[in-house]
PDB file of N, CA and C in Angstrom:
ATOM      1  N   MET A   1      -7.424 -11.691  33.882  1.00 41.00           N
ATOM      2  CA  MET A   1      -7.058 -10.556  33.219  1.00 41.00           C
ATOM      3  C   MET A   1      -7.045 -10.825  31.509  1.00 41.00           C
ATOM      4  N   ASN A   2      -7.744  -9.687  30.850  1.00 45.00           N
ATOM      5  CA  ASN A   2      -7.995  -9.917  29.680  1.00 45.00           C
ATOM      6  C   ASN A   2      -6.537  -9.149  28.855  1.00 45.00           C
ATOM      7  N   LEU A   3      -6.177  -9.484  27.933  1.00 43.00           N
ATOM      8  CA  LEU A   3      -4.699  -8.965  27.086  1.00 43.00           C
ATOM      9  C   LEU A   3      -4.977  -7.507  27.033  1.00 43.00           C
ATOM     10  N   SER A   4      -5.904  -6.738  26.788  1.00 43.00           N
ATOM     11  CA  SER A   4      -6.042  -5.055  26.834  1.00 43.00           C
ATOM     12  C   SER A   4      -5.524  -4.814  28.011  1.00 43.00           C
ATOM     13  N   GLY A   5      -6.223  -5.207  29.209  1.00 45.00           N
ATOM     14  CA  GLY A   5      -5.684  -4.931  30.520  1.00 45.00           C
ATOM     15  C   GLY A   5      -4.405  -5.140  31.068  1.00 45.00           C
ATOM     16  N   ARG A   6      -3.819  -6.123  30.457  1.00 44.00           N
ATOM     17  CA  ARG A   6      -2.638  -6.659  30.651  1.00 44.00           C
ATOM     18  C   ARG A   6      -1.499  -5.855  29.982  1.00 44.00           C
ATOM     19  N   PHE A   7      -1.659  -5.378  28.676  1.00 43.00           N
ATOM     20  CA  PHE A   7      -1.071  -4.064  27.893  1.00 43.00           C
ATOM     21  C   PHE A   7      -1.177  -2.689  28.545  1.00 43.00           C
ATOM     22  N   GLY A   8      -1.904  -2.391  29.402  1.00 48.00           N
ATOM     23  CA  GLY A   8      -2.387  -1.135  30.075  1.00 48.00           C
ATOM     24  C   GLY A   8      -3.204  -0.611  28.945  1.00 48.00           C
ATOM     25  N   LEU A   9      -3.752  -1.300  28.037  1.00 49.00           N
ATOM     26  CA  LEU A   9      -4.938  -0.456  27.151  1.00 49.00           C
ATOM     27  C   LEU A   9      -6.208  -0.863  27.837  1.00 49.00           C
ATOM     28  N   ASN A  10      -7.121   0.381  27.503  1.00 52.00           N
ATOM     29  CA  ASN A  10      -8.598   0.483  28.183  1.00 52.00           C
ATOM     30  C   ASN A  10      -9.320  -0.429  27.036  1.00 52.00           C
ATOM     31  N   SER A  11     -10.313  -0.952  27.219  1.00 51.00           N
ATOM     32  CA  SER A  11     -11.100  -1.776  26.282  1.00 51.00           C
ATOM     33  C   SER A  11     -11.198  -0.990  25.121  1.00 51.00           C
ATOM     34  N   ASP A  12     -11.713   0.260  25.085  1.00 55.00           N
ATOM     35  CA  ASP A  12     -11.914   1.075  23.802  1.00 55.00           C
ATOM     36  C   ASP A  12     -10.838   0.780  23.088  1.00 55.00           C
ATOM     37  N   ALA A  13      -9.622   1.206  23.506  1.00 51.00           N
ATOM     38  CA  ALA A  13      -8.344   1.312  22.624  1.00 51.00           C
ATOM     39  C   ALA A  13      -8.033  -0.156  21.948  1.00 51.00           C
ATOM     40  N   ALA A  14      -8.306  -1.009  22.605  1.00 53.00           N
ATOM     41  CA  ALA A  14      -8.319  -2.353  22.205  1.00 53.00           C
ATOM     42  C   ALA A  14      -8.965  -2.881  21.180  1.00 53.00           C
ATOM     43  N   LYS A  15     -10.437  -2.215  20.743  1.00 64.00           N
ATOM     44  CA  LYS A  15     -11.353  -2.597  19.787  1.00 64.00           C
ATOM     45  C   LYS A  15     -10.798  -1.947  18.559  1.00 64.00           C
ATOM     46  N   GLU A  16     -10.228  -0.592  18.691  1.00 81.00           N
ATOM     47  CA  GLU A  16     -10.226   0.151  17.666  1.00 81.00           C
ATOM     48  C   GLU A  16      -9.472  -0.346  16.680  1.00 81.00           C
ATOM     49  N   LYS A  17      -9.817  -0.232  15.145  1.00 89.00           N
ATOM     50  CA  LYS A  17      -9.148  -0.900  13.991  1.00 89.00           C
ATOM     51  C   LYS A  17      -7.954  -0.058  13.855  1.00 89.00           C
ATOM     52  N   THR A  18      -6.985  -0.694  13.107  1.00 92.00           N
ATOM     53  CA  THR A  18      -5.838   0.241  12.713  1.00 92.00           C
ATOM     54  C   THR A  18      -5.397  -0.507  11.438  1.00 92.00           C
ATOM     55  N   TYR A  19      -4.977   0.427  10.544  1.00 94.00           N
ATOM     56  CA  TYR A  19      -4.213  -0.299   9.432  1.00 94.00           C
ATOM     57  C   TYR A  19      -2.664   0.398   9.076  1.00 94.00           C
ATOM     58  N   LEU A  20      -2.000  -0.451   8.791  1.00 95.00           N
ATOM     59  CA  LEU A  20      -0.430  -0.155   8.652  1.00 95.00           C
ATOM     60  C   LEU A  20      -0.481   0.143   7.234  1.00 95.00           C
ATOM     61  N   LEU A  21      -0.125   1.796   7.125  1.00 96.00           N
ATOM     62  CA  LEU A  21      -0.011   2.169   5.631  1.00 96.00           C
ATOM     63  C   LEU A  21       1.684   2.405   5.776  1.00 96.00           C
ATOM     64  N   LEU A  22       2.299   2.834   4.436  1.00 96.00           N
ATOM     65  CA  LEU A  22       3.585   3.247   4.050  1.00 96.00           C
ATOM     66  C   LEU A  22       3.526   4.764   4.080  1.00 96.00           C
ATOM     67  N   GLY A  23       4.404   5.756   4.563  1.00 97.00           N
ATOM     68  CA  GLY A  23       4.338   6.871   4.597  1.00 97.00           C
ATOM     69  C   GLY A  23       5.056   7.307   2.984  1.00 97.00           C
ATOM     70  N   SER A  24       5.041   8.669   3.078  1.00 96.00           N
ATOM     71  CA  SER A  24       6.011   9.204   1.765  1.00 96.00           C
ATOM     72  C   SER A  24       7.113   9.022   1.967  1.00 96.00           C
ATOM     73  N   ASP A  25       7.633   9.228   3.554  1.00 96.00           N
ATOM     74  CA  ASP A  25       9.087   8.784   3.754  1.00 96.00           C
ATOM     75  C   ASP A  25       9.488   7.478   3.758  1.00 96.00           C
ATOM     76  N   GLY A  26       8.815   6.678   3.361  1.00 94.00           N
ATOM     77  CA  GLY A  26       8.928   5.108   3.330  1.00 94.00           C
ATOM     78  C   GLY A  26       8.714   4.267   4.574  1.00 94.00           C
ATOM     79  N   ARG A  27       8.264   4.993   5.580  1.00 95.00           N
ATOM     80  CA  ARG A  27       8.136   4.414   6.684  1.00 95.00           C
ATOM     81  C   ARG A  27       6.721   3.859   6.923  1.00 95.00           C
ATOM     82  N   LEU A  28       6.347   2.872   7.522  1.00 95.00           N
ATOM     83  CA  LEU A  28       5.264   1.951   7.984  1.00 95.00           C
ATOM     84  C   LEU A  28       4.701   3.181   9.295  1.00 95.00           C
ATOM     85  N   TYR A  29       3.318   3.371   9.308  1.00 95.00           N
ATOM     86  CA  TYR A  29       2.550   3.973  10.251  1.00 95.00           C
ATOM     87  C   TYR A  29       1.222   3.377  10.386  1.00 95.00           C
ATOM     88  N   ARG A  30       0.949   3.471  11.607  1.00 96.00           N
ATOM     89  CA  ARG A  30      -0.814   2.957  11.734  1.00 96.00           C
ATOM     90  C   ARG A  30      -1.534   4.277  11.729  1.00 96.00           C
ATOM     91  N   SER A  31      -2.590   3.703  11.021  1.00 96.00           N
ATOM     92  CA  SER A  31      -3.800   4.669  10.585  1.00 96.00           C
ATOM     93  C   SER A  31      -5.253   4.195  11.315  1.00 96.00           C
ATOM     94  N   GLN A  32      -6.268   5.029  11.325  1.00 95.00           N
ATOM     95  CA  GLN A  32      -7.435   4.513  11.524  1.00 95.00           C
ATOM     96  C   GLN A  32      -8.165   4.656  10.403  1.00 95.00           C
ATOM     97  N   THR A  33      -7.646   5.178   9.069  1.00 94.00           N
ATOM     98  CA  THR A  33      -8.470   4.890   8.102  1.00 94.00           C
ATOM     99  C   THR A  33      -7.755   4.235   6.870  1.00 94.00           C
ATOM    100  N   PRO A  34      -8.219   2.980   6.417  1.00 95.00           N
ATOM    101  CA  PRO A  34      -7.536   2.114   5.578  1.00 95.00           C
ATOM    102  C   PRO A  34      -7.048   3.006   4.443  1.00 95.00           C
ATOM    103  N   GLY A  35      -6.139   2.072   3.553  1.00 96.00           N
ATOM    104  CA  GLY A  35      -5.297   2.902   2.450  1.00 96.00           C
ATOM    105  C   GLY A  35      -6.366   2.846   1.416  1.00 96.00           C
ATOM    106  N   THR A  36      -6.142   3.736   0.360  1.00 97.00           N
ATOM    107  CA  THR A  36      -7.127   3.649  -0.893  1.00 97.00           C
ATOM    108  C   THR A  36      -6.482   3.299  -2.291  1.00 97.00           C
ATOM    109  N   ILE A  37      -4.858   2.743  -1.819  1.00 97.00           N
ATOM    110  CA  ILE A  37      -3.755   2.594  -3.084  1.00 97.00           C
ATOM    111  C   ILE A  37      -2.941   1.352  -2.557  1.00 97.00           C
ATOM    112  N   GLY A  38      -3.002   0.304  -3.189  1.00 96.00           N
ATOM    113  CA  GLY A  38      -2.066  -0.679  -3.109  1.00 96.00           C
ATOM    114  C   GLY A  38      -0.764  -0.704  -3.790  1.00 96.00           C
ATOM    115  N   GLY A  39       0.326  -1.134  -3.062  1.00 96.00           N
ATOM    116  CA  GLY A  39       1.415  -1.538  -3.733  1.00 96.00           C
ATOM    117  C   GLY A  39       2.108  -2.404  -3.751  1.00 96.00           C
ATOM    118  N   TYR A  40       3.270  -2.755  -4.395  1.00 95.00           N
ATOM    119  CA  TYR A  40       4.112  -3.884  -4.349  1.00 95.00           C
ATOM    120  C   TYR A  40       5.873  -3.685  -4.004  1.00 95.00           C
ATOM    121  N   ARG A  41       5.928  -3.657  -2.943  1.00 95.00           N
ATOM    122  CA  ARG A  41       7.342  -2.973  -2.409  1.00 95.00           C
ATOM    123  C   ARG A  41       8.498  -3.638  -3.397  1.00 95.00           C
ATOM    124  N   ARG A  42       8.573  -4.819  -3.585  1.00 94.00           N
ATOM    125  CA  ARG A  42       9.896  -5.357  -4.299  1.00 94.00           C
ATOM    126  C   ARG A  42      10.131  -4.473  -5.569  1.00 94.00           C
ATOM    127  N   LYS A  43       9.230  -4.330  -6.579  1.00 95.00           N
ATOM    128  CA  LYS A  43       9.188  -3.645  -7.630  1.00 95.00           C
ATOM    129  C   LYS A  43       8.795  -2.368  -7.605  1.00 95.00           C
ATOM    130  N   LYS A  44       8.375  -1.510  -6.260  1.00 97.00           N
ATOM    131  CA  LYS A  44       7.719  -0.129  -6.237  1.00 97.00           C
ATOM    132  C   LYS A  44       6.886   0.353  -7.306  1.00 97.00           C
ATOM    133  N   ILE A  45       5.975  -0.695  -7.154  1.00 97.00           N
ATOM    134  CA  ILE A  45       4.541  -0.077  -8.100  1.00 97.00           C
ATOM    135  C   ILE A  45       3.648  -0.167  -7.123  1.00 97.00           C
ATOM    136  N   TYR A  46       2.487   0.922  -7.568  1.00 98.00           N
ATOM    137  CA  TYR A  46       1.079   1.194  -6.813  1.00 98.00           C
ATOM    138  C   TYR A  46       0.232   1.013  -7.833  1.00 98.00           C
ATOM    139  N   GLY A  47      -0.772   0.798  -7.161  1.00 98.00           N
ATOM    140  CA  GLY A  47      -2.034   0.748  -8.206  1.00 98.00           C
ATOM    141  C   GLY A  47      -3.428   0.557  -7.455  1.00 98.00           C
ATOM    142  N   ARG A  48      -4.266   0.387  -8.410  1.00 97.00           N
ATOM    143  CA  ARG A  48      -5.687   0.473  -7.418  1.00 97.00           C
ATOM    144  C   ARG A  48      -5.949  -1.191  -6.439  1.00 97.00           C
ATOM    145  N   LEU A  49      -6.823  -0.876  -5.851  1.00 96.00           N
ATOM    146  CA  LEU A  49      -7.096  -2.296  -4.829  1.00 96.00           C
ATOM    147  C   LEU A  49      -7.516  -3.093  -5.422  1.00 96.00           C
ATOM    148  N   ASP A  50      -8.295  -3.040  -6.528  1.00 96.00           N
ATOM    149  CA  ASP A  50      -8.773  -3.705  -7.265  1.00 96.00           C
ATOM    150  C   ASP A  50      -8.082  -4.366  -8.664  1.00 96.00           C
ATOM    151  N   CYS A  51      -6.862  -3.970  -8.427  1.00 96.00           N
ATOM    152  CA  CYS A  51      -6.138  -4.265  -9.959  1.00 96.00           C
ATOM    153  C   CYS A  51      -5.841  -5.965 -10.401  1.00 96.00           C
ATOM    154  N   PRO A  52      -6.091  -6.041 -11.631  1.00 96.00           N
ATOM    155  CA  PRO A  52      -6.512  -7.680 -11.745  1.00 96.00           C
ATOM    156  C   PRO A  52      -5.081  -8.255 -11.691  1.00 96.00           C
ATOM    157  N   SER A  53      -3.988  -7.684 -12.177  1.00 93.00           N
ATOM    158  CA  SER A  53      -2.626  -8.178 -12.087  1.00 93.00           C
ATOM    159  C   SER A  53      -2.495  -8.709 -10.431  1.00 93.00           C
ATOM    160  N   ALA A  54      -2.597  -7.520  -9.623  1.00 93.00           N
ATOM    161  CA  ALA A  54      -2.293  -7.902  -8.407  1.00 93.00           C
ATOM    162  C   ALA A  54      -3.091  -9.023  -7.694  1.00 93.00           C
ATOM    163  N   LEU A  55      -4.361  -8.772  -7.760  1.00 93.00           N
ATOM    164  CA  LEU A  55      -5.483  -9.763  -7.886  1.00 93.00           C
ATOM    165  C   LEU A  55      -4.931 -11.152  -8.080  1.00 93.00           C
ATOM    166  N   ARG A  56      -4.472 -11.538  -9.266  1.00 93.00           N
ATOM    167  CA  ARG A  56      -4.150 -13.019  -9.900  1.00 93.00           C
ATOM    168  C   ARG A  56      -2.817 -13.082  -9.102  1.00 93.00           C
ATOM    169  N   ALA A  57      -2.034 -12.571  -8.624  1.00 91.00           N
ATOM    170  CA  ALA A  57      -0.751 -12.526  -8.213  1.00 91.00           C
ATOM    171  C   ALA A  57      -1.236 -12.924  -6.747  1.00 91.00           C
ATOM    172  N   ILE A  58      -2.248 -12.428  -6.095  1.00 91.00           N
ATOM    173  CA  ILE A  58      -2.357 -12.813  -4.475  1.00 91.00           C
ATOM    174  C   ILE A  58      -3.396 -14.131  -4.815  1.00 91.00           C
ATOM    175  N   ALA A  59      -3.990 -14.684  -5.807  1.00 93.00           N
ATOM    176  CA  ALA A  59      -4.417 -15.954  -5.893  1.00 93.00           C
ATOM    177  C   ALA A  59      -3.860 -16.986  -5.979  1.00 93.00           C
ATOM    178  N   ARG A  60      -2.409 -16.707  -6.679  1.00 92.00           N
ATOM    179  CA  ARG A  60      -1.853 -17.430  -6.800  1.00 92.00           C
ATOM    180  C   ARG A  60      -0.571 -17.782  -5.465  1.00 92.00           C
ATOM    181  N   GLY A  61      -0.931 -16.789  -4.816  1.00 87.00           N
ATOM    182  CA  GLY A  61      -0.145 -17.166  -2.962  1.00 87.00           C
ATOM    183  C   GLY A  61       0.932 -16.548  -3.466  1.00 87.00           C
ATOM    184  N   GLY A  62       1.407 -15.574  -4.147  1.00 79.00           N
ATOM    185  CA  GLY A  62       2.551 -14.665  -4.097  1.00 79.00           C
ATOM    186  C   GLY A  62       2.143 -13.523  -3.784  1.00 79.00           C
ATOM    187  N   TYR A  63       2.942 -12.260  -3.712  1.00 84.00           N
ATOM    188  CA  TYR A  63       2.737 -10.760  -3.471  1.00 84.00           C
ATOM    189  C   TYR A  63       2.561 -10.465  -2.232  1.00 84.00           C
ATOM    190  N   VAL A  64       1.966 -11.144  -1.227  1.00 89.00           N
ATOM    191  CA  VAL A  64       1.198 -10.668   0.150  1.00 89.00           C
ATOM    192  C   VAL A  64       2.226 -10.191   0.844  1.00 89.00           C
ATOM    193  N   ALA A  65       3.340 -10.685   1.078  1.00 91.00           N
ATOM    194  CA  ALA A  65       4.320 -10.400   2.075  1.00 91.00           C
ATOM    195  C   ALA A  65       4.934  -9.659   1.430  1.00 91.00           C
ATOM    196  N   HIS A  66       5.133  -8.956   0.512  1.00 93.00           N
ATOM    197  CA  HIS A  66       5.465  -7.660   0.133  1.00 93.00           C
ATOM    198  C   HIS A  66       4.587  -6.674  -0.434  1.00 93.00           C
ATOM    199  N   ARG A  67       3.410  -7.189   0.173  1.00 94.00           N
ATOM    200  CA  ARG A  67       2.389  -5.923  -0.205  1.00 94.00           C
ATOM    201  C   ARG A  67       2.097  -4.699   0.605  1.00 94.00           C
ATOM    202  N   VAL A  68       1.828  -3.392   0.080  1.00 96.00           N
ATOM    203  CA  VAL A  68       2.150  -2.374   1.012  1.00 96.00           C
ATOM    204  C   VAL A  68       0.775  -1.441   0.577  1.00 96.00           C
ATOM    205  N   PHE A  69       0.234  -0.344   1.641  1.00 97.00           N
ATOM    206  CA  PHE A  69      -0.625   0.209   1.160  1.00 97.00           C
ATOM    207  C   PHE A  69      -0.694   1.749   1.590  1.00 97.00           C
ATOM    208  N   PHE A  70      -1.190   2.594   1.013  1.00 98.00           N
ATOM    209  CA  PHE A  70      -0.888   3.865   0.972  1.00 98.00           C
ATOM    210  C   PHE A  70      -2.104   4.733   1.187  1.00 98.00           C
ATOM    211  N   ALA A  71      -2.271   6.026   1.793  1.00 97.00           N
ATOM    212  CA  ALA A  71      -3.373   6.816   1.795  1.00 97.00           C
ATOM    213  C   ALA A  71      -3.695   7.121   0.828  1.00 97.00           C
ATOM    214  N   ASP A  72      -3.351   7.634  -0.336  1.00 97.00           N
ATOM    215  CA  ASP A  72      -3.414   8.165  -1.525  1.00 97.00           C
ATOM    216  C   ASP A  72      -2.202   8.231  -2.535  1.00 97.00           C
ATOM    217  N   GLU A  73      -2.504   8.390  -3.787  1.00 96.00           N
ATOM    218  CA  GLU A  73      -1.540   8.380  -4.508  1.00 96.00           C
ATOM    219  C   GLU A  73      -0.388   9.195  -4.649  1.00 96.00           C
ATOM    220  N   LYS A  74      -0.680  10.343  -4.084  1.00 97.00           N
ATOM    221  CA  LYS A  74       0.188  11.378  -4.047  1.00 97.00           C
ATOM    222  C   LYS A  74       1.216  10.837  -2.903  1.00 97.00           C
ATOM    223  N   THR A  75       0.851  10.234  -1.967  1.00 97.00           N
ATOM    224  CA  THR A  75       1.894   9.562  -1.127  1.00 97.00           C
ATOM    225  C   THR A  75       2.772   8.264  -1.645  1.00 97.00           C
ATOM    226  N   ALA A  76       2.141   7.423  -2.581  1.00 98.00           N
ATOM    227  CA  ALA A  76       2.830   6.688  -3.225  1.00 98.00           C
ATOM    228  C   ALA A  76       3.739   6.910  -3.956  1.00 98.00           C
ATOM    229  N   VAL A  77       3.326   8.289  -4.595  1.00 97.00           N
ATOM    230  CA  VAL A  77       4.501   8.809  -5.632  1.00 97.00           C
ATOM    231  C   VAL A  77       5.720   9.291  -4.809  1.00 97.00           C
ATOM    232  N   ALA A  78       5.289   9.901  -3.694  1.00 97.00           N
ATOM    233  CA  ALA A  78       6.400  10.535  -2.813  1.00 97.00           C
ATOM    234  C   ALA A  78       7.395   9.590  -2.117  1.00 97.00           C
ATOM    235  N   ALA A  79       6.895   8.247  -2.099  1.00 97.00           N
ATOM    236  CA  ALA A  79       7.529   7.394  -1.559  1.00 97.00           C
ATOM    237  C   ALA A  79       8.466   6.927  -2.549  1.00 97.00           C
ATOM    238  N   GLY A  80       8.339   6.974  -3.719  1.00 96.00           N
ATOM    239  CA  GLY A  80       9.067   6.521  -4.921  1.00 96.00           C
ATOM    240  C   GLY A  80       8.361   5.485  -6.003  1.00 96.00           C
ATOM    241  N   TYR A  81       7.452   5.292  -5.473  1.00 97.00           N
ATOM    242  CA  TYR A  81       6.543   4.262  -6.117  1.00 97.00           C
ATOM    243  C   TYR A  81       6.297   4.547  -7.652  1.00 97.00           C
ATOM    244  N   ARG A  82       5.809   3.847  -8.649  1.00 97.00           N
ATOM    245  CA  ARG A  82       5.630   4.262  -9.943  1.00 97.00           C
ATOM    246  C   ARG A  82       4.273   3.634 -10.046  1.00 97.00           C
ATOM    247  N   PRO A  83       3.345   3.863 -11.100  1.00 98.00           N
ATOM    248  CA  PRO A  83       2.010   3.275 -11.438  1.00 98.00           C
ATOM    249  C   PRO A  83       2.121   2.113 -12.299  1.00 98.00           C
ATOM    250  N   CYS A  84       0.915   1.183 -11.707  1.00 98.00           N
ATOM    251  CA  CYS A  84       0.859  -0.015 -12.345  1.00 98.00           C
ATOM    252  C   CYS A  84       0.589   0.171 -14.134  1.00 98.00           C
ATOM    253  N   ALA A  85       1.149  -0.508 -14.942  1.00 97.00           N
ATOM    254  CA  ALA A  85       0.826  -0.299 -16.214  1.00 97.00           C
ATOM    255  C   ALA A  85      -0.403  -1.438 -16.476  1.00 97.00           C
ATOM    256  N   VAL A  86      -1.155  -2.253 -15.663  1.00 97.00           N
ATOM    257  CA  VAL A  86      -1.935  -3.035 -15.985  1.00 97.00           C
ATOM    258  C   VAL A  86      -3.373  -1.886 -15.206  1.00 97.00           C
ATOM    259  N   CYS A  87      -3.659  -1.545 -14.389  1.00 98.00           N
ATOM    260  CA  CYS A  87      -4.620  -0.829 -14.059  1.00 98.00           C
ATOM    261  C   CYS A  87      -4.837   0.758 -13.994  1.00 98.00           C
ATOM    262  N   LEU A  88      -3.520   1.332 -14.113  1.00 98.00           N
ATOM    263  CA  LEU A  88      -3.640   2.368 -14.327  1.00 98.00           C
ATOM    264  C   LEU A  88      -2.716   2.965 -15.775  1.00 98.00           C
ATOM    265  N   PRO A  89      -2.725   2.491 -16.743  1.00 98.00           N
ATOM    266  CA  PRO A  89      -2.188   2.561 -17.847  1.00 98.00           C
ATOM    267  C   PRO A  89      -1.683   3.825 -18.620  1.00 98.00           C
ATOM    268  N   ASP A  90      -2.804   4.961 -18.175  1.00 97.00           N
ATOM    269  CA  ASP A  90      -2.594   6.062 -18.601  1.00 97.00           C
ATOM    270  C   ASP A  90      -1.407   6.781 -18.002  1.00 97.00           C
ATOM    271  N   LYS A  91      -1.680   6.632 -16.403  1.00 97.00           N
ATOM    272  CA  LYS A  91      -0.518   7.237 -15.691  1.00 97.00           C
ATOM    273  C   LYS A  91       0.855   6.316 -16.077  1.00 97.00           C
ATOM    274  N   TYR A  92       0.658   5.198 -16.308  1.00 97.00           N
ATOM    275  CA  TYR A  92       1.900   4.198 -16.473  1.00 97.00           C
ATOM    276  C   TYR A  92       2.416   5.164 -17.634  1.00 97.00           C
ATOM    277  N   ALA A  93       1.959   5.236 -18.446  1.00 96.00           N
ATOM    278  CA  ALA A  93       2.565   5.812 -19.968  1.00 96.00           C
ATOM    279  C   ALA A  93       2.864   7.349 -19.596  1.00 96.00           C
ATOM    280  N   LEU A  94       2.444   7.989 -19.026  1.00 96.00           N
ATOM    281  CA  LEU A  94       2.994   9.253 -18.400  1.00 96.00           C
ATOM    282  C   LEU A  94       4.306   9.298 -17.493  1.00 96.00           C
ATOM    283  N   TRP A  95       4.382   8.125 -17.035  1.00 95.00           N
ATOM    284  CA  TRP A  95       5.537   8.018 -16.057  1.00 95.00           C
ATOM    285  C   TRP A  95       6.691   7.390 -16.870  1.00 95.00           C
ATOM    286  N   LYS A  96       6.243   6.462 -17.644  1.00 94.00           N
ATOM    287  CA  LYS A  96       7.366   5.884 -19.013  1.00 94.00           C
ATOM    288  C   LYS A  96       7.809   7.196 -19.830  1.00 94.00           C
ATOM    289  N   ALA A  97       7.067   8.012 -20.095  1.00 94.00           N
ATOM    290  CA  ALA A  97       7.469   9.008 -21.061  1.00 94.00           C
ATOM    291  C   ALA A  97       8.273  10.148 -20.456  1.00 94.00           C
ATOM    292  N   ASP A  98       7.728  10.511 -18.958  1.00 91.00           N
ATOM    293  CA  ASP A  98       9.086  11.411 -18.325  1.00 91.00           C
ATOM    294  C   ASP A  98      10.194  10.646 -17.996  1.00 91.00           C
ATOM    295  N   ARG A  99      10.388   9.588 -17.907  1.00 87.00           N
ATOM    296  CA  ARG A  99      11.454   8.926 -17.897  1.00 87.00           C
ATOM    297  C   ARG A  99      12.496   8.659 -18.883  1.00 87.00           C
ATOM    298  N   SER A 100      11.858   9.062 -19.982  1.00 79.00           N
ATOM    299  CA  SER A 100      12.770   8.652 -21.206  1.00 79.00           C
ATOM    300  C   SER A 100      13.110  10.327 -21.339  1.00 79.00           C
ATOM    301  N   LEU A 101      12.776  11.174 -21.056  1.00 72.00           N
ATOM    302  CA  LEU A 101      13.144  12.635 -21.419  1.00 72.00           C
ATOM    303  C   LEU A 101      14.720  12.710 -20.648  1.00 72.00           C
TER     304      LEU A 101
END
């Protein structure tokens, strides 16, 4: 018996790809659609998936254990994450200005 049969899944369900995303409530959930925004849980920062700073950290072997993904930017903000200063400098500047008021 294959694993899908062992766990009561039909073969179509076993083949379906899912992604683990962080919701606006800060809880992880499964989605059939990949996230469009990446985040770093320790510092509560979000940014583009191709962020040079995140990619450098990943290449050095760090960051991956604390990486999260969001469906969109609105969800990242609602979860309490701030924009990355490297890949989203304009949004970061606005966030920083709002905090100093």
